[in-house]
PDB file of C-alpha atoms in Angstrom:
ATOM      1  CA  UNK O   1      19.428   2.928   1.082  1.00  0.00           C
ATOM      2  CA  UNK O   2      22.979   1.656   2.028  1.00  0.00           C
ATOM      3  CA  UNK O   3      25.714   0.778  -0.489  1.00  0.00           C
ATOM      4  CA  UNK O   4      25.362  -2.723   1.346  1.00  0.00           C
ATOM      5  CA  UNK O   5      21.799  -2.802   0.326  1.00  0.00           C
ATOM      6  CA  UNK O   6      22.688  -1.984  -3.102  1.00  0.00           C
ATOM      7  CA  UNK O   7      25.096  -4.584  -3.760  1.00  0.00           C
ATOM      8  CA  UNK O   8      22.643  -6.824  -2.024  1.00  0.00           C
ATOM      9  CA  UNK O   9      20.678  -6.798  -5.186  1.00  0.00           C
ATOM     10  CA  UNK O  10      17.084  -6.650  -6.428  1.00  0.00           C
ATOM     11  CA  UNK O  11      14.983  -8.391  -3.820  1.00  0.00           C
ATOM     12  CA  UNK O  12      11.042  -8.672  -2.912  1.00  0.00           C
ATOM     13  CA  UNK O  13      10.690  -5.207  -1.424  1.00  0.00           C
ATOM     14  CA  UNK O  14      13.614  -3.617  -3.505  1.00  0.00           C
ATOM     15  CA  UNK O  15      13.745  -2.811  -7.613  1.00  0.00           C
ATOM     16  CA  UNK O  16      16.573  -0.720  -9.630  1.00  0.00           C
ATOM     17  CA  UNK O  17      16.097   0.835 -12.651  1.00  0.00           C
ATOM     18  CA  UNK O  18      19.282   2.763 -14.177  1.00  0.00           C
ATOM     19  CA  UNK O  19      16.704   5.152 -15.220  1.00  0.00           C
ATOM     20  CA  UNK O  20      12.911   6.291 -15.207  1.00  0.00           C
ATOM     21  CA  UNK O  21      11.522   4.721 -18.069  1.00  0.00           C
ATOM     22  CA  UNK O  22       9.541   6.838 -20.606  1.00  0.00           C
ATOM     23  CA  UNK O  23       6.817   4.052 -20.435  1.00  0.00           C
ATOM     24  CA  UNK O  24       5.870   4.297 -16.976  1.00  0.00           C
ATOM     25  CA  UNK O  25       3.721   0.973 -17.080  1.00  0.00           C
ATOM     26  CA  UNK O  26       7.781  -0.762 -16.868  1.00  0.00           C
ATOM     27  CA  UNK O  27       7.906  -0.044 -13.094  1.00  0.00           C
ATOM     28  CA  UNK O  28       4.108   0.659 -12.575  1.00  0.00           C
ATOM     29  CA  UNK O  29       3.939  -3.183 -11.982  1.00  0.00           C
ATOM     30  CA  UNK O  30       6.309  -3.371  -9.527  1.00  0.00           C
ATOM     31  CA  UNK O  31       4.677  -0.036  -7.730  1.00  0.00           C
ATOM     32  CA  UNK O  32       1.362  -2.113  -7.522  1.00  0.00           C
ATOM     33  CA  UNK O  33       2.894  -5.602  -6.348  1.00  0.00           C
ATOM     34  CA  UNK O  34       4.621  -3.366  -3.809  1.00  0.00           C
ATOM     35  CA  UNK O  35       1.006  -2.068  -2.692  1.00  0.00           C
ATOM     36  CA  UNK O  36      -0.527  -5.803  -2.804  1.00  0.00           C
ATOM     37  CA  UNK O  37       2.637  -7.288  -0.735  1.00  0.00           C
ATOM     38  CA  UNK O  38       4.623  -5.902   2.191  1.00  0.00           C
ATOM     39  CA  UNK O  39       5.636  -2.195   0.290  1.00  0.00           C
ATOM     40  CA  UNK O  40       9.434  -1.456  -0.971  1.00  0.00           C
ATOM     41  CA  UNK O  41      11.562   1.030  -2.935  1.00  0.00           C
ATOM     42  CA  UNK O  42      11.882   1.566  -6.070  1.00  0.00           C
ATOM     43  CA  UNK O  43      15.746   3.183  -6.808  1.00  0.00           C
ATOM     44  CA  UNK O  44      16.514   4.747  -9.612  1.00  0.00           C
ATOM     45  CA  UNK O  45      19.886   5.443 -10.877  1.00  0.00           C
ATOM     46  CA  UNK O  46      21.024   2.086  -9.957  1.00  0.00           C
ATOM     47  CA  UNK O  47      22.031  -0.219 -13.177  1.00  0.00           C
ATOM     48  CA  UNK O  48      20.265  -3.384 -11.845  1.00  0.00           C
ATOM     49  CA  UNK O  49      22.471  -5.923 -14.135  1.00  0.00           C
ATOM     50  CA  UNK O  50      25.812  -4.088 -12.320  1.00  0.00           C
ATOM     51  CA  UNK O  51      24.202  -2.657  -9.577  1.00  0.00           C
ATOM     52  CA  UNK O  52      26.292  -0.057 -10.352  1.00  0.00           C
ATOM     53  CA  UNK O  53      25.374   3.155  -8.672  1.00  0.00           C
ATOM     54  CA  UNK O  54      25.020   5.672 -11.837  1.00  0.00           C
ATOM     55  CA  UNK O  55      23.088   8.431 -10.144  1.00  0.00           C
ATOM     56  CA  UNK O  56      20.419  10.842 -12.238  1.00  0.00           C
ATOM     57  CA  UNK O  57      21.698  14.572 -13.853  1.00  0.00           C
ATOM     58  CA  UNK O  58      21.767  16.791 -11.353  1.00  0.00           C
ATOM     59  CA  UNK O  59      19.628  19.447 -14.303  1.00  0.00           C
ATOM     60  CA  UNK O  60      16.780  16.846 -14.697  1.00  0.00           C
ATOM     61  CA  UNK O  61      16.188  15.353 -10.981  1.00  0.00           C
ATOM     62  CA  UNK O  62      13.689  17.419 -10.071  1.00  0.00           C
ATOM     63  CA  UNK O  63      11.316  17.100 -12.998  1.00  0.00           C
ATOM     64  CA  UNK O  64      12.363  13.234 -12.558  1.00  0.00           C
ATOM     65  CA  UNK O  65      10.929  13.221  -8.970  1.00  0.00           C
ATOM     66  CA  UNK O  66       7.608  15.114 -10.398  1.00  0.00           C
ATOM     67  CA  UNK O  67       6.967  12.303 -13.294  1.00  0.00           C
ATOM     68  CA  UNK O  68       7.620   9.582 -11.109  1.00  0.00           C
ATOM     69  CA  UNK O  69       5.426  11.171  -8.050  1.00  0.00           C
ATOM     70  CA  UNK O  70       2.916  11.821 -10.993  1.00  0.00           C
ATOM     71  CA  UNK O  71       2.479   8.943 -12.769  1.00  0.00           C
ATOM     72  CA  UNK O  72       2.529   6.553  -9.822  1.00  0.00           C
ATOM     73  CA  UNK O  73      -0.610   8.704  -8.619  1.00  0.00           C
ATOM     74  CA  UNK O  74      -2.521   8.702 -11.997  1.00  0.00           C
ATOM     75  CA  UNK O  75      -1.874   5.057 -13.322  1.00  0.00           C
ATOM     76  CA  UNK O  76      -2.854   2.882  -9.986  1.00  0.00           C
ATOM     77  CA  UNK O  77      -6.239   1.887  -8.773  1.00  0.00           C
ATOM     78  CA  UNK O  78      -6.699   2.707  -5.661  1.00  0.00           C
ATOM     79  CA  UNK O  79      -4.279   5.509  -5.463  1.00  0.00           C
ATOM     80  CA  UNK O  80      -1.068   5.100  -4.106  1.00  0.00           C
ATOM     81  CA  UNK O  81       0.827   7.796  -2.826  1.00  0.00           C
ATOM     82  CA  UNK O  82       4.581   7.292  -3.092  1.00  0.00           C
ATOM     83  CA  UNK O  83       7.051   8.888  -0.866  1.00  0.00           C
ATOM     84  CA  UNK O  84       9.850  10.222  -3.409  1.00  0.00           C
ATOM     85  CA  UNK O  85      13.502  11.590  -1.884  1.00  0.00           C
ATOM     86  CA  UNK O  86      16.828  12.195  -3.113  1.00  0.00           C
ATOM     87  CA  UNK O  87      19.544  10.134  -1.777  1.00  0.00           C
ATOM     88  CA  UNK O  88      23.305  10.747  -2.773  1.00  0.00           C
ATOM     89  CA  UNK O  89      25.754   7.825  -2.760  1.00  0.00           C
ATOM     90  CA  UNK O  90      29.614   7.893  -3.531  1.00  0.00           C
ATOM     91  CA  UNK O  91      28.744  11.398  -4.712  1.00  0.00           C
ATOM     92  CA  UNK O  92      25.940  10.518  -6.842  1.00  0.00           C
ATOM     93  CA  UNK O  93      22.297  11.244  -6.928  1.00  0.00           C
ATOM     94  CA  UNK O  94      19.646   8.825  -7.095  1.00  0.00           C
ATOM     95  CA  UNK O  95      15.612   8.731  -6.890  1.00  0.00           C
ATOM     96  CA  UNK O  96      14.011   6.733  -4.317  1.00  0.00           C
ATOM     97  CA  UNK O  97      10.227   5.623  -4.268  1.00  0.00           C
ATOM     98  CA  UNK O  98       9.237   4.200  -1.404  1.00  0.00           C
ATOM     99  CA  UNK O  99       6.065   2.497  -2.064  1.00  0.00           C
ATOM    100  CA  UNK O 100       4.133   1.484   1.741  1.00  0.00           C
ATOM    101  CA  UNK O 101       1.691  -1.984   1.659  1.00  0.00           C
ATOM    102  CA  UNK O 102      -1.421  -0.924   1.113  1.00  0.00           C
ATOM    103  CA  UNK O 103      -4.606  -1.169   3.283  1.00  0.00           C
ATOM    104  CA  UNK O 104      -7.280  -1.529   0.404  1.00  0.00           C
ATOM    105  CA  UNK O 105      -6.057  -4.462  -1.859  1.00  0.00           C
ATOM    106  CA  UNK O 106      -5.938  -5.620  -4.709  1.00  0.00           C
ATOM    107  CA  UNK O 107      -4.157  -2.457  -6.186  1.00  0.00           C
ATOM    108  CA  UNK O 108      -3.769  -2.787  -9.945  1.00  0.00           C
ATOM    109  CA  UNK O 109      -2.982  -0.172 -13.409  1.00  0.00           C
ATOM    110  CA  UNK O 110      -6.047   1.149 -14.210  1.00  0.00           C
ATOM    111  CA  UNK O 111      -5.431   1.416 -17.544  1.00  0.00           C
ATOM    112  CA  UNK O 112      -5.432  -2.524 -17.681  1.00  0.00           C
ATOM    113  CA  UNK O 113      -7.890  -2.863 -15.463  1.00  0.00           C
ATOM    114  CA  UNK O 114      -8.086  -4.959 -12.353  1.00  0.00           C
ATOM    115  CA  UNK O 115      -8.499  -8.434 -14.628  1.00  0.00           C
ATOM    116  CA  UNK O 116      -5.075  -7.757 -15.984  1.00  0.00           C
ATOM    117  CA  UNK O 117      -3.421  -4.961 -14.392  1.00  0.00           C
ATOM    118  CA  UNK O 118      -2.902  -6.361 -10.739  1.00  0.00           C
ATOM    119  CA  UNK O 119       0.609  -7.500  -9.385  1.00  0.00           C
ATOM    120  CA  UNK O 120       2.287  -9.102  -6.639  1.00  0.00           C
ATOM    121  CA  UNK O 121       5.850  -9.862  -5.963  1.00  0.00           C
ATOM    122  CA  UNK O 122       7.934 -12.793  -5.678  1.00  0.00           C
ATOM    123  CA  UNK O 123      11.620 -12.624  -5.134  1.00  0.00           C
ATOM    124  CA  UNK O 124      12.876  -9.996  -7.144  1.00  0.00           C
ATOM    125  CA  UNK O 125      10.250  -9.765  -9.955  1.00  0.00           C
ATOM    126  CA  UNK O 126       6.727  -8.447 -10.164  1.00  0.00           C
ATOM    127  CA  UNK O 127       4.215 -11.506 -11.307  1.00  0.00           C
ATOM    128  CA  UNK O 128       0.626 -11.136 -12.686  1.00  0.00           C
ATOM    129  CA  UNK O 129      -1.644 -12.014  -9.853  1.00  0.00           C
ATOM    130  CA  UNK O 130      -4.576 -14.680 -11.038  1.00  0.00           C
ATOM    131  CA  UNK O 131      -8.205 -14.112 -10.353  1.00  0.00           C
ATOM    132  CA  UNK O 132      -8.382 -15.871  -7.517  1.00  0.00           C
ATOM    133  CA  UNK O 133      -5.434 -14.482  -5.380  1.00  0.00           C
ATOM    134  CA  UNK O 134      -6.826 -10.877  -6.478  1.00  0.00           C
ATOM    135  CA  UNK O 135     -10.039 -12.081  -5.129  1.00  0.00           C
ATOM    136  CA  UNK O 136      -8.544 -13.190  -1.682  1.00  0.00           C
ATOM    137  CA  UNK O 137      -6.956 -10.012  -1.649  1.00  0.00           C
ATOM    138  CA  UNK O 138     -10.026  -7.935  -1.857  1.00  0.00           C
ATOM    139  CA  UNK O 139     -12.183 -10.440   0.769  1.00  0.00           C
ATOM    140  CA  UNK O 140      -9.170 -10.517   3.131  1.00  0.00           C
ATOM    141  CA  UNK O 141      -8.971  -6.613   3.130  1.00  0.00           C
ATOM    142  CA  UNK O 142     -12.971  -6.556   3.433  1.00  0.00           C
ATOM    143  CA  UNK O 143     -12.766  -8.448   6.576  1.00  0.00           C
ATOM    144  CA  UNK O 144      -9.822  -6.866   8.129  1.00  0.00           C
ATOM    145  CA  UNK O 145     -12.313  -3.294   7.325  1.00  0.00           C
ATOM    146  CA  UNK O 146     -15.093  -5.298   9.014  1.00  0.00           C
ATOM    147  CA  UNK O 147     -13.267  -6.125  12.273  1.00  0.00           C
ATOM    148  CA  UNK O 148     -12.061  -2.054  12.336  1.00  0.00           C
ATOM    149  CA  UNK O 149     -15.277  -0.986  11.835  1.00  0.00           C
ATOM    150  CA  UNK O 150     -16.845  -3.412  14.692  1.00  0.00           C
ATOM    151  CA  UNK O 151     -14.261  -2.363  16.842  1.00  0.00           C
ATOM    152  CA  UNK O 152     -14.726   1.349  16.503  1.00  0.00           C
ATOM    153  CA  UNK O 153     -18.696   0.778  17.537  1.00  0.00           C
ATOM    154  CA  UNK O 154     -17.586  -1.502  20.365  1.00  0.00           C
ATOM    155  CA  UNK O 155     -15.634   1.628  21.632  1.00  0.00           C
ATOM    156  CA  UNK O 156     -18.200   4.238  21.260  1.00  0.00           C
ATOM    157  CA  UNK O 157     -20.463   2.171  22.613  1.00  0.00           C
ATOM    158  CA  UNK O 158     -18.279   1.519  25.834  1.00  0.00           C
ATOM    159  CA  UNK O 159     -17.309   5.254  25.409  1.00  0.00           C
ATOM    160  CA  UNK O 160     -21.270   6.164  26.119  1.00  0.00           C
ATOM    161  CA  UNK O 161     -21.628   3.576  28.783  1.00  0.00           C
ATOM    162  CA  UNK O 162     -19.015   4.700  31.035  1.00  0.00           C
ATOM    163  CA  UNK O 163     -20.293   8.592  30.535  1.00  0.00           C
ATOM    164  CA  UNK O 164     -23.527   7.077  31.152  1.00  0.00           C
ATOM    165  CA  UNK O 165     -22.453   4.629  33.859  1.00  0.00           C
ATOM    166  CA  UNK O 166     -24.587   1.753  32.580  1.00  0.00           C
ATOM    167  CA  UNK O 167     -23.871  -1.868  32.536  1.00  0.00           C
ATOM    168  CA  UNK O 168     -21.952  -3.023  29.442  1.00  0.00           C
ATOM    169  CA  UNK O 169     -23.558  -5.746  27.033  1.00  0.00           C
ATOM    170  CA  UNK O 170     -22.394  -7.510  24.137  1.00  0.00           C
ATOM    171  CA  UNK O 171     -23.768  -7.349  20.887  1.00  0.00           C
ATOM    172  CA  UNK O 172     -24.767 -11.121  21.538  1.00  0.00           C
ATOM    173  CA  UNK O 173     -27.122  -9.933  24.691  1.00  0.00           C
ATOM    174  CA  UNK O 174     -28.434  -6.912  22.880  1.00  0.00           C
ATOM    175  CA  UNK O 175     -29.673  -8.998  19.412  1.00  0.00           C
ATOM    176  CA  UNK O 176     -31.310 -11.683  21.476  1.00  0.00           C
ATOM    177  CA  UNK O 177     -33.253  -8.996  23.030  1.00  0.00           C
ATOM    178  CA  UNK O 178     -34.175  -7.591  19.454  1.00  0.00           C
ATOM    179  CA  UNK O 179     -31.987  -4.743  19.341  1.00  0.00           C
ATOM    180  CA  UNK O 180     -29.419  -3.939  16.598  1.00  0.00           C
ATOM    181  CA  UNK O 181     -26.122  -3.254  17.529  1.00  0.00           C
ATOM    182  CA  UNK O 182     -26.342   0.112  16.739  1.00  0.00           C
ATOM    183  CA  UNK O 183     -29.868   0.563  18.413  1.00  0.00           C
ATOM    184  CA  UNK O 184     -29.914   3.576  20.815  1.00  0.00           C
ATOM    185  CA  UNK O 185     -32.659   1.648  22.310  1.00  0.00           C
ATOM    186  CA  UNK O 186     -30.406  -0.624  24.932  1.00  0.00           C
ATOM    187  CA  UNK O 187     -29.282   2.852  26.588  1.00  0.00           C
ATOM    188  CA  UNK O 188     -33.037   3.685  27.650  1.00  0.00           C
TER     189      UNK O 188
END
């Protein structure tokens, strides 16, 4: 994080807070609409009306970095593992959370549950997501897992041909000869 970024301002992948806040369900929504959207940072010790770089005591930082790696572990479904590091600008501290997009949407609080608790971004703030987007979020991710999981058959099975030195057919020539594409079967 630059000073250039800083006095950039708030954006979609990047939140201040001057401080961690004791309730941690005040930046939990912005941790999940990180994890439903493209990722970003969370920064704290960073007065976001200012944007004012106030740091966090030096005494308290580390127990600050355990909270914040804690609760963003314990409060979102499915978890999300921040990467938390210090970062010192015109000779103060601050917090960084850098929150990566996630692979198995829609991420949401758990203690509000997925109906309620899920969160995407837009701009600068962190909106309630609707049934319907959450929904496209979880079929979108199912069918992106799909196409992995196809793929990673498609190479064993080429894998096994070349040790075997057979010819290579599609799951398309194997089915309409009443195999499954997993059959061990079209081998023999």
């Amino acid at each position: 994080m630059t000073i250039e970024e800083i006095l950039a301002g708030e954006s979609k992948n990047v939140e201040f807070k001057v401080q961690r806040p004791k309730d941690s369900l005040k930046y939990m929504k912005t941790v999940v609409a990180f994890s439903n959207g493209e990722g970003g940072r969370i920064v704290f010790g960073v007065d976001d009306d200012t944007r004012e770089v106030v740091g966090i005591r030096k005494e308290i930082i580390f127990s600050e970095i355990d909270a914040i790696t804690t609760a963003i572990s314990d409060s979102c479904e499915p978890v999300v593992i921040p990467d938390v590091y210090l970062q010192t600008i015109n000779d103060k501290t601050i917090i960084v959370a850098e929150i990566s997009a996630g692979k198995q949407r829609p991420y949401y609080i758990k203690s509000l549950g997925i109906k309620d608790g899920t969160y995407i971004r837009v701009s600068g703030t962190s909106r309630p997501a609707d049934r319907d987007l959450t929904a496209e979020m979880y079929y979108e991710d199912e069918a992106q897992w799909q196409h992995w999981h196809h793929r990673q058959h498609r190479r064993k099975a080429e894998k096994e041909q070349i040790q075997k030195k057979l010819p290579l057919q599609t799951a398309n020539q194997r089915h309409k000869k009443g195999q499954s594409v997993m059959s061990r079967k079209m081998y023999c």
